[in-house]
Amino acid sequence: MIILTLSVRCDTPGTTMNVTSNHLEVRPQPDMYSSGGEELSKRTEDFGLPVSRSRGFEGHPILITSLRKGQELRVRCYAKKGTAKDHAKWSPCTALGFEYDPYNKLRHTTYWFETDKVAEWPLSANAAEEEPPQEDAPFDFTAEPERFYFNVETDGSLTAKEVILKSLAELRSRVATVVFNIDNPAVTDAMDTSEAPMQPMGQRPNGQERSFGSPAAAGSWSSSPNGANLAQGWNSPNAMAQGGWNV
């Protein structure tokens, strides 16, 4: 992130002061010009300045506002890095295209032509990277494309090589995250207590273990009128045997 500040005041009577991008100043950051890494090594003293203040610029600065006498403007701006997935303004690419199967071996494209298909559909430069097909070769309907040729144009903030390498690194990171989550699934079942610590059973005031049931039956689960004299079990009103589930 780069911080730019603007602090201007108009003190001249009878005139209008134009505030432009040339009034923006970069606040130095500790790691702004630190060495290390391909991207940091390209930073110069003009890094972060508006284009109108860069060396060799011959155009006009961007007009921000106009001030009259006695008016003052103080602004702090934050220039943040982002990705084109969030907003197109962060995209370093101006154009991108790709091609595969320049000889149309897979027959994914049907050529429309008037007289001569070869003359009306010339091969692209990518055809030099592959072997031409044989005229009498059988058609393989199970074949899949194996090579993809990309053309990348940037606005100059990053080179085409940097865009491709950074994209591949991001793709590798996302695939690694998916593989890690598959190998290490998170436990989301609220009823799964296999890893929960066992809590010691509480004690009643008279020293007996805590139980759920009739006062006359220690350690029993009883819900019927006839379960008061039974040692254990869930019992129906007609249960006459000890223990078990009786219905």
Coordinates of N, CA and C in Angstrom, one line a residue:
M1 N 0.8 -1.2 0.0 CA 0.0 0.0 0.0 C 0.9 1.2 0.0
I2 N 0.5 2.2 -0.8 CA 1.2 3.5 -0.9 C 0.3 4.6 -0.4
I3 N 0.9 5.5 0.4 CA 0.1 6.6 1.0 C 0.5 7.9 0.3
L4 N -0.4 8.6 -0.3 CA -0.2 9.9 -0.9 C -0.9 11.0 -0.2
T5 N -0.3 12.1 0.0 CA -0.9 13.2 0.8 C -1.0 14.4 -0.2
L6 N -2.0 15.2 0.1 CA -2.2 16.4 -0.6 C -2.6 17.5 0.4
S7 N -1.9 18.6 0.4 CA -2.1 19.7 1.3 C -1.8 21.0 0.5
V8 N -2.9 21.7 0.1 CA -2.8 22.9 -0.7 C -3.7 24.0 -0.1
R9 N -3.4 25.3 -0.3 CA -4.2 26.4 0.2 C -4.1 27.5 -0.8
C10 N -5.2 28.2 -1.1 CA -5.2 29.3 -2.0 C -5.2 30.6 -1.2
D11 N -4.1 31.4 -1.4 CA -4.0 32.7 -0.7 C -4.0 33.9 -1.6
T12 N -4.1 33.6 -2.9 CA -4.1 34.7 -3.9 C -5.5 35.2 -4.2
P13 N -5.7 36.5 -3.9 CA -7.1 37.0 -4.1 C -7.4 37.2 -5.6
G14 N -8.6 37.0 -6.0 CA -9.1 37.2 -7.3 C -8.7 36.1 -8.3
T15 N -8.2 35.0 -7.9 CA -7.8 34.0 -8.8 C -8.3 32.6 -8.3
T16 N -8.3 31.7 -9.2 CA -8.7 30.3 -8.9 C -7.5 29.4 -9.0
M17 N -7.3 28.6 -8.0 CA -6.2 27.7 -8.0 C -6.6 26.3 -8.3
N18 N -6.0 25.8 -9.4 CA -6.4 24.4 -9.8 C -5.5 23.4 -9.0
V19 N -6.2 22.5 -8.4 CA -5.5 21.4 -7.7 C -5.4 20.2 -8.6
T20 N -4.2 19.7 -8.9 CA -4.1 18.6 -9.9 C -3.3 17.5 -9.2
S21 N -3.1 16.4 -10.0 CA -2.4 15.3 -9.5 C -0.9 15.6 -9.2
N22 N -0.4 16.7 -9.8 CA 1.0 17.1 -9.5 C 1.2 17.6 -8.0
H23 N 0.1 17.9 -7.3 CA 0.2 18.3 -5.9 C 0.3 17.1 -5.0
L24 N 0.1 15.9 -5.5 CA 0.2 14.7 -4.6 C 1.6 14.4 -4.3
E25 N 1.9 14.0 -3.0 CA 3.2 13.7 -2.6 C 3.1 12.3 -1.9
V26 N 4.2 11.5 -2.2 CA 4.2 10.1 -1.6 C 4.9 10.2 -0.3
R27 N 4.2 9.6 0.7 CA 4.7 9.4 2.0 C 5.7 8.2 2.0
P28 N 6.9 8.4 2.4 CA 7.9 7.2 2.3 C 7.5 6.2 3.3
Q29 N 7.6 4.9 2.9 CA 7.3 3.7 3.7 C 8.6 3.0 4.0
P30 N 8.7 2.3 5.1 CA 10.0 1.6 5.4 C 10.5 0.6 4.4
D31 N 9.5 -0.1 3.7 CA 9.9 -1.2 2.8 C 9.6 -0.8 1.3
M32 N 9.5 0.5 1.1 CA 9.1 0.9 -0.3 C 10.2 0.7 -1.3
Y33 N 11.4 0.9 -0.9 CA 12.6 0.7 -1.8 C 13.5 -0.4 -1.4
S34 N 13.0 -1.3 -0.5 CA 13.9 -2.3 0.0 C 14.3 -3.3 -1.1
S35 N 15.5 -3.8 -1.0 CA 15.9 -4.8 -2.1 C 15.4 -6.2 -1.8
G36 N 15.3 -6.9 -2.8 CA 14.8 -8.3 -2.7 C 13.6 -8.6 -3.5
G37 N 13.7 -9.5 -4.4 CA 12.5 -9.9 -5.2 C 12.6 -9.1 -6.5
E38 N 12.0 -9.7 -7.6 CA 12.0 -9.1 -8.9 C 11.2 -7.9 -9.0
E39 N 10.1 -7.8 -8.3 CA 9.2 -6.7 -8.3 C 9.8 -5.5 -7.6
L40 N 10.4 -5.8 -6.4 CA 11.0 -4.7 -5.6 C 12.2 -4.1 -6.3
S41 N 12.9 -4.9 -7.0 CA 14.2 -4.4 -7.6 C 13.9 -3.4 -8.7
K42 N 12.7 -3.4 -9.3 CA 12.4 -2.5 -10.3 C 11.9 -1.1 -9.8
R43 N 11.7 -1.0 -8.6 CA 11.2 0.3 -8.0 C 12.3 1.3 -8.0
T44 N 11.9 2.5 -8.5 CA 12.8 3.6 -8.6 C 12.3 4.7 -7.7
E45 N 13.0 5.9 -7.7 CA 12.6 7.0 -6.8 C 11.3 7.6 -7.2
D46 N 10.8 7.3 -8.4 CA 9.5 7.8 -8.9 C 8.4 6.8 -8.6
F47 N 8.7 5.7 -7.9 CA 7.7 4.7 -7.6 C 6.6 5.3 -6.7
G48 N 5.3 5.1 -7.2 CA 4.2 5.6 -6.4 C 3.7 7.0 -6.8
L49 N 4.5 7.7 -7.6 CA 4.1 9.1 -8.0 C 3.0 9.0 -9.1
P50 N 2.2 10.0 -9.2 CA 1.2 10.0 -10.3 C 2.0 10.1 -11.7
V51 N 1.3 9.6 -12.7 CA 2.0 9.5 -14.0 C 2.4 10.9 -14.5
S52 N 1.6 11.9 -14.1 CA 1.9 13.3 -14.6 C 3.2 13.8 -14.0
R53 N 3.8 13.2 -12.9 CA 5.0 13.6 -12.3 C 6.2 12.7 -12.7
S54 N 5.9 11.7 -13.5 CA 7.0 10.8 -13.9 C 7.9 11.4 -14.9
R55 N 9.1 11.0 -15.0 CA 10.1 11.5 -15.9 C 9.7 11.1 -17.4
G56 N 9.8 12.2 -18.2 CA 9.4 12.0 -19.6 C 8.0 12.2 -20.0
F57 N 7.1 12.5 -19.0 CA 5.7 12.7 -19.2 C 5.5 14.1 -19.8
E58 N 4.8 14.2 -20.9 CA 4.6 15.5 -21.6 C 3.1 15.9 -21.7
G59 N 2.2 15.2 -21.1 CA 0.8 15.5 -21.1 C 0.5 16.5 -20.0
H60 N -0.8 16.6 -19.7 CA -1.3 17.5 -18.7 C -1.7 16.7 -17.4
P61 N -1.6 17.2 -16.3 CA -1.9 16.5 -15.0 C -3.5 16.4 -14.9
I62 N -3.9 15.6 -14.0 CA -5.3 15.4 -13.8 C -5.9 16.4 -12.9
L63 N -6.9 17.1 -13.3 CA -7.5 18.1 -12.4 C -8.4 17.5 -11.3
I64 N -8.1 17.8 -10.1 CA -8.9 17.3 -9.0 C -10.0 18.2 -8.5
T65 N -9.6 19.5 -8.3 CA -10.6 20.5 -7.9 C -10.0 21.9 -8.1
S66 N -10.8 22.9 -7.8 CA -10.4 24.3 -7.9 C -10.7 25.0 -6.6
L67 N -9.8 25.8 -6.1 CA -9.9 26.5 -4.9 C -9.9 28.1 -5.1
R68 N -10.7 28.8 -4.3 CA -10.7 30.2 -4.2 C -9.9 30.7 -3.0
K69 N -9.7 32.0 -2.9 CA -8.9 32.5 -1.8 C -9.5 32.1 -0.4
G70 N -8.7 31.6 0.4 CA -9.1 31.2 1.8 C -9.5 29.8 1.9
Q71 N -9.6 29.1 0.7 CA -10.0 27.7 0.8 C -8.7 26.8 0.9
E72 N -8.9 25.7 1.5 CA -7.7 24.8 1.8 C -8.2 23.4 1.6
L73 N -7.3 22.5 1.1 CA -7.7 21.1 0.9 C -6.6 20.2 1.5
R74 N -6.9 19.3 2.3 CA -6.0 18.3 2.8 C -6.6 16.9 2.7
V75 N -5.8 16.1 2.0 CA -6.3 14.8 1.6 C -5.2 13.7 1.9
R76 N -5.6 12.6 2.3 CA -4.7 11.4 2.5 C -5.3 10.3 1.6
C77 N -4.5 9.8 0.7 CA -5.0 8.8 -0.3 C -4.2 7.5 0.0
Y78 N -4.9 6.4 -0.2 CA -4.3 5.1 0.0 C -4.4 4.3 -1.4
A79 N -3.2 4.0 -2.0 CA -3.2 3.2 -3.2 C -2.9 1.8 -2.8
K80 N -3.9 0.9 -3.1 CA -3.8 -0.5 -2.7 C -3.7 -1.4 -3.9
K81 N -3.0 -2.5 -3.7 CA -2.9 -3.5 -4.7 C -4.1 -4.4 -4.6
G82 N -4.6 -4.9 -5.7 CA -5.7 -5.8 -5.8 C -5.6 -6.8 -7.0
T83 N -6.7 -7.5 -7.2 CA -6.8 -8.4 -8.3 C -7.9 -8.1 -9.2
A84 N -7.8 -8.5 -10.4 CA -8.9 -8.2 -11.4 C -10.2 -8.9 -11.1
K85 N -10.1 -10.0 -10.2 CA -11.3 -10.7 -9.8 C -12.2 -9.8 -9.0
D86 N -11.6 -8.9 -8.2 CA -12.4 -7.9 -7.4 C -12.9 -6.8 -8.3
H87 N -12.0 -6.2 -9.1 CA -12.3 -5.1 -10.0 C -11.3 -5.0 -11.1
A88 N -11.9 -4.7 -12.3 CA -11.1 -4.6 -13.5 C -10.0 -3.6 -13.5
K89 N -10.1 -2.6 -12.6 CA -9.1 -1.5 -12.5 C -7.7 -2.1 -12.1
W90 N -7.7 -3.3 -11.4 CA -6.5 -3.9 -11.0 C -5.9 -4.8 -12.0
S91 N -6.5 -5.0 -13.1 CA -6.0 -5.9 -14.1 C -4.8 -5.3 -14.9
P92 N -3.6 -6.0 -14.9 CA -2.5 -5.5 -15.6 C -2.6 -5.9 -17.1
C93 N -3.6 -6.6 -17.5 CA -3.7 -7.1 -18.9 C -4.6 -6.2 -19.7
T94 N -4.3 -5.9 -20.9 CA -5.2 -5.1 -21.8 C -5.8 -6.0 -22.8
A95 N -5.2 -7.2 -23.1 CA -5.7 -8.1 -24.1 C -5.1 -9.5 -23.8
L96 N -5.9 -10.5 -24.0 CA -5.4 -11.9 -23.8 C -6.2 -12.8 -24.7
G97 N -5.5 -13.7 -25.4 CA -6.1 -14.7 -26.2 C -5.3 -16.0 -26.2
F98 N -6.0 -17.1 -26.6 CA -5.3 -18.4 -26.6 C -5.8 -19.2 -27.8
E99 N -5.0 -20.2 -28.1 CA -5.3 -21.1 -29.2 C -4.8 -22.4 -28.9
Y100 N -5.5 -23.4 -29.4 CA -5.0 -24.8 -29.3 C -5.3 -25.5 -30.6
D101 N -4.5 -26.6 -30.9 CA -4.7 -27.4 -32.1 C -4.7 -26.5 -33.4
P102 N -3.6 -25.9 -33.7 CA -3.6 -25.0 -34.9 C -3.9 -25.7 -36.2
Y103 N -3.6 -27.0 -36.3 CA -3.9 -27.7 -37.5 C -5.4 -28.3 -37.6
N104 N -6.1 -28.1 -36.5 CA -7.5 -28.6 -36.4 C -7.5 -30.1 -36.5
K105 N -6.6 -30.8 -35.8 CA -6.6 -32.2 -35.9 C -7.8 -32.8 -35.1
L106 N -8.2 -32.1 -34.1 CA -9.3 -32.6 -33.3 C -10.7 -32.3 -33.9
R107 N -10.7 -31.5 -35.0 CA -11.9 -31.1 -35.7 C -13.0 -30.5 -34.8
H108 N -12.5 -29.6 -33.9 CA -13.4 -28.8 -33.1 C -13.9 -27.6 -33.9
T109 N -13.3 -27.3 -35.0 CA -13.8 -26.2 -35.8 C -14.1 -26.7 -37.2
T110 N -15.2 -26.2 -37.8 CA -15.6 -26.5 -39.2 C -15.3 -25.2 -40.0
Y111 N -14.4 -25.4 -41.0 CA -14.0 -24.2 -41.8 C -15.0 -24.0 -42.9
W112 N -15.5 -22.8 -43.0 CA -16.3 -22.5 -44.2 C -15.5 -21.8 -45.2
F113 N -15.5 -22.2 -46.4 CA -14.7 -21.7 -47.5 C -15.5 -21.7 -48.8
E114 N -15.0 -20.9 -49.7 CA -15.6 -20.8 -51.1 C -15.0 -21.7 -52.1
T115 N -13.6 -21.6 -52.2 CA -12.9 -22.4 -53.2 C -11.8 -23.2 -52.6
D116 N -10.9 -22.6 -51.8 CA -9.7 -23.2 -51.3 C -9.6 -23.0 -49.8
K117 N -9.8 -24.1 -49.1 CA -9.7 -24.0 -47.6 C -8.3 -23.6 -47.1
V118 N -7.3 -24.1 -47.7 CA -5.9 -23.8 -47.2 C -5.6 -22.3 -47.5
A119 N -6.0 -21.8 -48.6 CA -5.7 -20.4 -48.9 C -6.6 -19.4 -48.1
E120 N -7.8 -19.8 -47.8 CA -8.7 -18.9 -47.1 C -8.6 -19.0 -45.6
W121 N -7.9 -20.1 -45.1 CA -7.7 -20.2 -43.7 C -6.2 -20.5 -43.5
P122 N -5.4 -19.5 -43.5 CA -3.9 -19.7 -43.3 C -3.6 -20.1 -41.8
L123 N -2.6 -20.9 -41.7 CA -2.1 -21.3 -40.4 C -1.6 -20.2 -39.6
S124 N -1.7 -20.3 -38.2 CA -1.2 -19.3 -37.3 C 0.3 -19.6 -37.1
A125 N 1.0 -18.7 -36.4 CA 2.4 -18.9 -36.1 C 2.6 -20.0 -35.2
N126 N 1.6 -20.4 -34.4 CA 1.7 -21.5 -33.5 C 1.8 -22.9 -34.2
A127 N 1.5 -22.9 -35.4 CA 1.6 -24.2 -36.2 C 3.0 -24.7 -36.3
A128 N 4.0 -23.8 -36.2 CA 5.4 -24.2 -36.3 C 5.8 -25.0 -35.0
E129 N 5.0 -24.9 -34.0 CA 5.4 -25.7 -32.8 C 4.9 -27.1 -32.8
E130 N 4.1 -27.5 -33.8 CA 3.6 -28.9 -33.8 C 3.8 -29.5 -35.2
E131 N 3.7 -30.8 -35.2 CA 3.9 -31.6 -36.5 C 2.6 -31.5 -37.3
P132 N 2.8 -31.3 -38.6 CA 1.5 -31.3 -39.4 C 0.9 -32.7 -39.5
P133 N -0.4 -32.8 -39.6 CA -1.0 -34.1 -39.7 C -0.8 -34.8 -41.1
Q134 N -0.8 -36.1 -41.1 CA -0.7 -36.8 -42.3 C -2.1 -36.9 -43.0
E135 N -2.1 -36.8 -44.3 CA -3.3 -36.8 -45.1 C -4.1 -38.1 -44.9
D136 N -3.5 -39.2 -44.8 CA -4.2 -40.5 -44.7 C -4.2 -41.0 -43.2
A137 N -3.9 -40.1 -42.3 CA -3.9 -40.6 -40.9 C -5.4 -40.8 -40.4
P138 N -5.7 -41.8 -39.7 CA -7.0 -42.0 -39.2 C -7.4 -41.0 -38.1
F139 N -8.7 -40.7 -38.0 CA -9.1 -39.7 -37.0 C -9.3 -40.3 -35.7
D140 N -8.6 -39.7 -34.7 CA -8.7 -40.2 -33.3 C -9.8 -39.3 -32.6
F141 N -11.0 -39.9 -32.4 CA -12.1 -39.2 -31.8 C -11.9 -39.1 -30.2
T142 N -10.9 -39.8 -29.7 CA -10.7 -39.8 -28.2 C -9.6 -38.8 -27.8
A143 N -9.0 -38.1 -28.8 CA -7.9 -37.3 -28.5 C -8.4 -36.0 -27.8
E144 N -7.5 -35.5 -26.9 CA -7.8 -34.2 -26.2 C -6.7 -33.2 -26.4
P145 N -6.9 -31.9 -26.4 CA -5.9 -30.9 -26.6 C -4.9 -31.0 -25.4
E146 N -3.6 -30.9 -25.8 CA -2.5 -31.0 -24.9 C -1.7 -29.7 -24.8
R147 N -1.7 -28.9 -25.8 CA -1.0 -27.7 -25.8 C -1.9 -26.5 -26.0
F148 N -1.6 -25.4 -25.2 CA -2.4 -24.2 -25.3 C -1.4 -23.0 -25.5
Y149 N -1.7 -22.2 -26.5 CA -0.8 -21.0 -26.8 C -1.5 -19.8 -26.4
F150 N -0.9 -19.0 -25.5 CA -1.5 -17.8 -25.0 C -0.7 -16.6 -25.5
N151 N -1.5 -15.5 -25.8 CA -1.0 -14.2 -26.2 C -1.4 -13.2 -25.1
V152 N -0.5 -12.6 -24.5 CA -0.8 -11.7 -23.4 C -0.2 -10.3 -23.7
E153 N -1.0 -9.3 -23.5 CA -0.6 -7.9 -23.6 C -0.9 -7.2 -22.3
T154 N 0.0 -6.4 -21.8 CA -0.2 -5.7 -20.5 C -0.1 -4.2 -20.7
D155 N -0.5 -3.5 -19.7 CA -0.4 -2.1 -19.7 C 0.9 -1.5 -19.3
G156 N 1.9 -2.4 -19.0 CA 3.2 -1.9 -18.6 C 3.5 -2.0 -17.1
S157 N 2.5 -2.2 -16.3 CA 2.7 -2.3 -14.9 C 3.4 -3.6 -14.6
L158 N 3.1 -4.7 -15.3 CA 3.8 -5.9 -15.2 C 4.1 -6.4 -16.6
T159 N 5.1 -7.2 -16.8 CA 5.4 -7.8 -18.1 C 4.5 -9.0 -18.3
A160 N 4.5 -9.5 -19.5 CA 3.6 -10.6 -19.8 C 4.2 -11.9 -19.1
K161 N 5.5 -12.0 -19.0 CA 6.1 -13.1 -18.3 C 5.7 -13.1 -16.8
E162 N 5.7 -11.9 -16.2 CA 5.3 -11.8 -14.8 C 3.9 -12.2 -14.6
V163 N 3.0 -11.8 -15.5 CA 1.6 -12.1 -15.4 C 1.4 -13.7 -15.4
I164 N 2.1 -14.3 -16.4 CA 1.9 -15.8 -16.5 C 2.5 -16.5 -15.3
L165 N 3.7 -16.1 -14.8 CA 4.3 -16.8 -13.7 C 3.5 -16.6 -12.4
K166 N 3.0 -15.3 -12.2 CA 2.2 -15.1 -11.0 C 0.8 -15.8 -11.1
S167 N 0.3 -16.0 -12.3 CA -1.0 -16.7 -12.4 C -0.8 -18.2 -12.1
L168 N 0.3 -18.7 -12.6 CA 0.6 -20.1 -12.4 C 0.8 -20.4 -10.9
A169 N 1.5 -19.4 -10.2 CA 1.8 -19.6 -8.8 C 0.5 -19.5 -8.0
E170 N -0.4 -18.6 -8.4 CA -1.7 -18.5 -7.7 C -2.6 -19.8 -7.9
L171 N -2.5 -20.3 -9.2 CA -3.3 -21.6 -9.5 C -2.7 -22.7 -8.7
R172 N -1.4 -22.8 -8.6 CA -0.8 -23.9 -7.8 C -1.1 -23.8 -6.3
S173 N -1.2 -22.6 -5.8 CA -1.6 -22.4 -4.4 C -3.0 -22.8 -4.1
R174 N -3.9 -22.5 -5.1 CA -5.3 -22.9 -4.9 C -5.5 -24.4 -5.0
V175 N -4.8 -25.0 -5.9 CA -4.9 -26.5 -6.0 C -4.3 -27.2 -4.8
A176 N -3.2 -26.6 -4.2 CA -2.6 -27.2 -3.0 C -3.6 -27.0 -1.8
T177 N -4.3 -25.9 -1.8 CA -5.3 -25.8 -0.7 C -6.4 -26.8 -0.8
V178 N -6.9 -27.1 -2.1 CA -7.9 -28.1 -2.3 C -7.5 -29.4 -1.8
V179 N -6.2 -29.8 -2.2 CA -5.7 -31.1 -1.9 C -5.5 -31.2 -0.4
F180 N -5.1 -30.2 0.3 CA -4.9 -30.2 1.7 C -6.2 -30.4 2.4
N181 N -7.3 -29.7 2.0 CA -8.6 -29.9 2.6 C -9.2 -31.2 2.4
I182 N -8.8 -31.9 1.2 CA -9.3 -33.2 1.0 C -8.6 -34.2 1.9
D183 N -7.3 -34.0 2.1 CA -6.5 -35.0 2.9 C -6.8 -34.7 4.4
N184 N -7.2 -33.5 4.8 CA -7.4 -33.2 6.2 C -8.8 -32.6 6.3
P185 N -9.8 -33.4 6.3 CA -11.2 -32.8 6.4 C -11.5 -32.3 7.8
A186 N -12.2 -31.2 7.8 CA -12.6 -30.6 9.1 C -13.8 -31.4 9.7
V187 N -13.8 -31.5 11.0 CA -14.9 -32.2 11.7 C -16.0 -31.2 11.9
T188 N -17.1 -31.3 11.3 CA -18.2 -30.4 11.4 C -19.4 -31.0 12.0
D189 N -19.4 -32.4 12.4 CA -20.5 -33.0 13.0 C -20.6 -32.7 14.4
A190 N -21.7 -32.0 14.8 CA -21.8 -31.6 16.2 C -22.0 -32.8 17.2
M191 N -22.4 -34.0 16.7 CA -22.6 -35.2 17.5 C -21.3 -36.0 17.6
D192 N -20.3 -35.6 16.9 CA -19.0 -36.4 16.9 C -18.2 -35.9 18.2
T193 N -18.2 -36.7 19.2 CA -17.4 -36.4 20.4 C -16.3 -37.3 20.6
S194 N -15.7 -37.9 19.5 CA -14.6 -38.8 19.6 C -13.4 -38.2 20.2
E195 N -13.2 -36.9 19.9 CA -12.0 -36.1 20.4 C -12.3 -35.3 21.6
A196 N -13.5 -35.3 22.1 CA -13.9 -34.5 23.2 C -13.4 -35.1 24.5
P197 N -12.8 -34.4 25.4 CA -12.4 -35.0 26.7 C -13.5 -35.4 27.6
M198 N -13.3 -36.5 28.3 CA -14.3 -37.0 29.2 C -14.3 -36.2 30.5
Q199 N -15.5 -35.9 30.9 CA -15.6 -35.1 32.2 C -15.9 -36.1 33.3
P200 N -15.3 -35.9 34.5 CA -15.6 -36.7 35.6 C -17.1 -36.6 36.1
M201 N -17.6 -37.7 36.5 CA -19.0 -37.7 37.0 C -19.1 -37.0 38.3
G202 N -20.1 -36.1 38.5 CA -20.3 -35.4 39.7 C -20.7 -36.2 40.9
Q203 N -20.7 -35.7 42.0 CA -21.0 -36.4 43.3 C -22.3 -35.7 43.9
R204 N -23.1 -36.6 44.4 CA -24.3 -36.0 45.1 C -23.8 -35.6 46.6
P205 N -24.6 -34.9 47.2 CA -24.3 -34.4 48.6 C -24.0 -35.6 49.5
N206 N -24.7 -36.7 49.4 CA -24.5 -37.8 50.3 C -23.4 -38.8 49.9
G207 N -22.6 -38.4 48.8 CA -21.5 -39.2 48.4 C -21.9 -40.1 47.3
Q208 N -23.1 -40.3 46.9 CA -23.5 -41.1 45.8 C -23.3 -40.5 44.5
E209 N -23.1 -41.3 43.4 CA -22.9 -40.7 42.1 C -24.2 -40.1 41.6
R210 N -24.0 -39.0 40.8 CA -25.1 -38.3 40.3 C -25.9 -39.2 39.3
S211 N -27.2 -39.3 39.3 CA -28.0 -40.1 38.4 C -29.2 -39.4 38.0
F212 N -29.8 -39.9 36.9 CA -31.0 -39.4 36.4 C -32.1 -40.4 36.6
G213 N -33.1 -40.2 37.5 CA -34.1 -41.2 37.7 C -34.8 -41.0 39.1
S214 N -35.3 -42.0 39.6 CA -36.1 -42.0 40.8 C -35.1 -41.8 42.0
P215 N -35.5 -41.1 43.1 CA -34.7 -40.9 44.3 C -34.3 -42.3 44.9
A216 N -35.1 -43.3 44.7 CA -34.9 -44.6 45.3 C -33.9 -45.4 44.5
A217 N -33.6 -45.0 43.3 CA -32.7 -45.9 42.5 C -31.5 -45.1 42.1
A218 N -30.4 -45.4 42.7 CA -29.1 -44.7 42.4 C -28.6 -45.2 41.0
G219 N -28.2 -44.3 40.2 CA -27.6 -44.7 38.9 C -28.5 -45.3 37.9
S220 N -29.8 -44.9 38.0 CA -30.8 -45.5 37.1 C -31.4 -44.4 36.2
W221 N -31.9 -44.9 35.1 CA -32.7 -44.0 34.2 C -34.1 -44.6 34.2
S222 N -35.0 -44.0 34.9 CA -36.4 -44.5 35.1 C -37.4 -43.5 34.7
S223 N -38.4 -43.9 34.0 CA -39.5 -43.0 33.7 C -40.8 -43.5 34.0
S224 N -40.9 -44.7 34.5 CA -42.2 -45.3 34.8 C -42.5 -45.3 36.3
P225 N -43.7 -45.4 36.7 CA -44.0 -45.5 38.1 C -43.5 -46.8 38.7
N226 N -43.3 -47.8 37.9 CA -42.9 -49.1 38.4 C -41.4 -49.2 38.4
G227 N -40.6 -48.1 38.0 CA -39.2 -48.3 37.9 C -38.5 -47.8 39.2
A228 N -39.2 -47.4 40.2 CA -38.5 -46.9 41.4 C -37.7 -48.0 42.1
N229 N -38.2 -49.3 42.0 CA -37.5 -50.4 42.7 C -36.6 -51.2 41.8
L230 N -36.4 -50.8 40.6 CA -35.5 -51.5 39.7 C -34.1 -50.9 39.7
A231 N -33.2 -51.8 39.5 CA -31.8 -51.3 39.6 C -31.4 -50.5 38.4
Q232 N -31.9 -50.7 37.2 CA -31.4 -50.0 36.0 C -32.4 -50.2 34.9
G233 N -32.2 -49.4 33.8 CA -33.0 -49.7 32.6 C -34.0 -48.6 32.4
W234 N -34.5 -48.6 31.1 CA -35.6 -47.8 30.7 C -36.8 -48.7 30.7
N235 N -37.9 -48.4 31.5 CA -39.0 -49.3 31.7 C -40.3 -48.7 31.4
S236 N -41.2 -49.5 30.8 CA -42.5 -49.0 30.6 C -43.3 -49.2 31.9
P237 N -44.6 -48.7 32.0 CA -45.4 -49.0 33.2 C -45.6 -50.5 33.5
N238 N -45.6 -51.3 32.4 CA -45.8 -52.7 32.6 C -44.6 -53.6 32.7
A239 N -43.4 -52.9 32.9 CA -42.1 -53.7 32.9 C -42.0 -54.4 34.2
M240 N -41.7 -55.7 34.3 CA -41.5 -56.4 35.5 C -40.1 -57.0 35.6
A241 N -39.2 -56.8 34.6 CA -37.9 -57.3 34.6 C -36.9 -56.2 34.8
Q242 N -35.7 -56.6 35.4 CA -34.6 -55.6 35.6 C -33.9 -55.4 34.2
G243 N -33.5 -54.2 34.1 CA -32.6 -53.9 32.9 C -33.3 -53.9 31.6
G244 N -32.5 -53.5 30.6 CA -33.0 -53.6 29.2 C -34.0 -52.6 28.8
W245 N -34.3 -52.7 27.5 CA -35.3 -51.8 27.0 C -36.6 -52.6 26.8
N246 N -37.6 -52.3 27.6 CA -38.8 -53.1 27.5 C -40.0 -52.2 27.1
V247 N -40.8 -52.7 26.2 CA -41.9 -52.0 25.7 C -43.2 -52.9 25.8

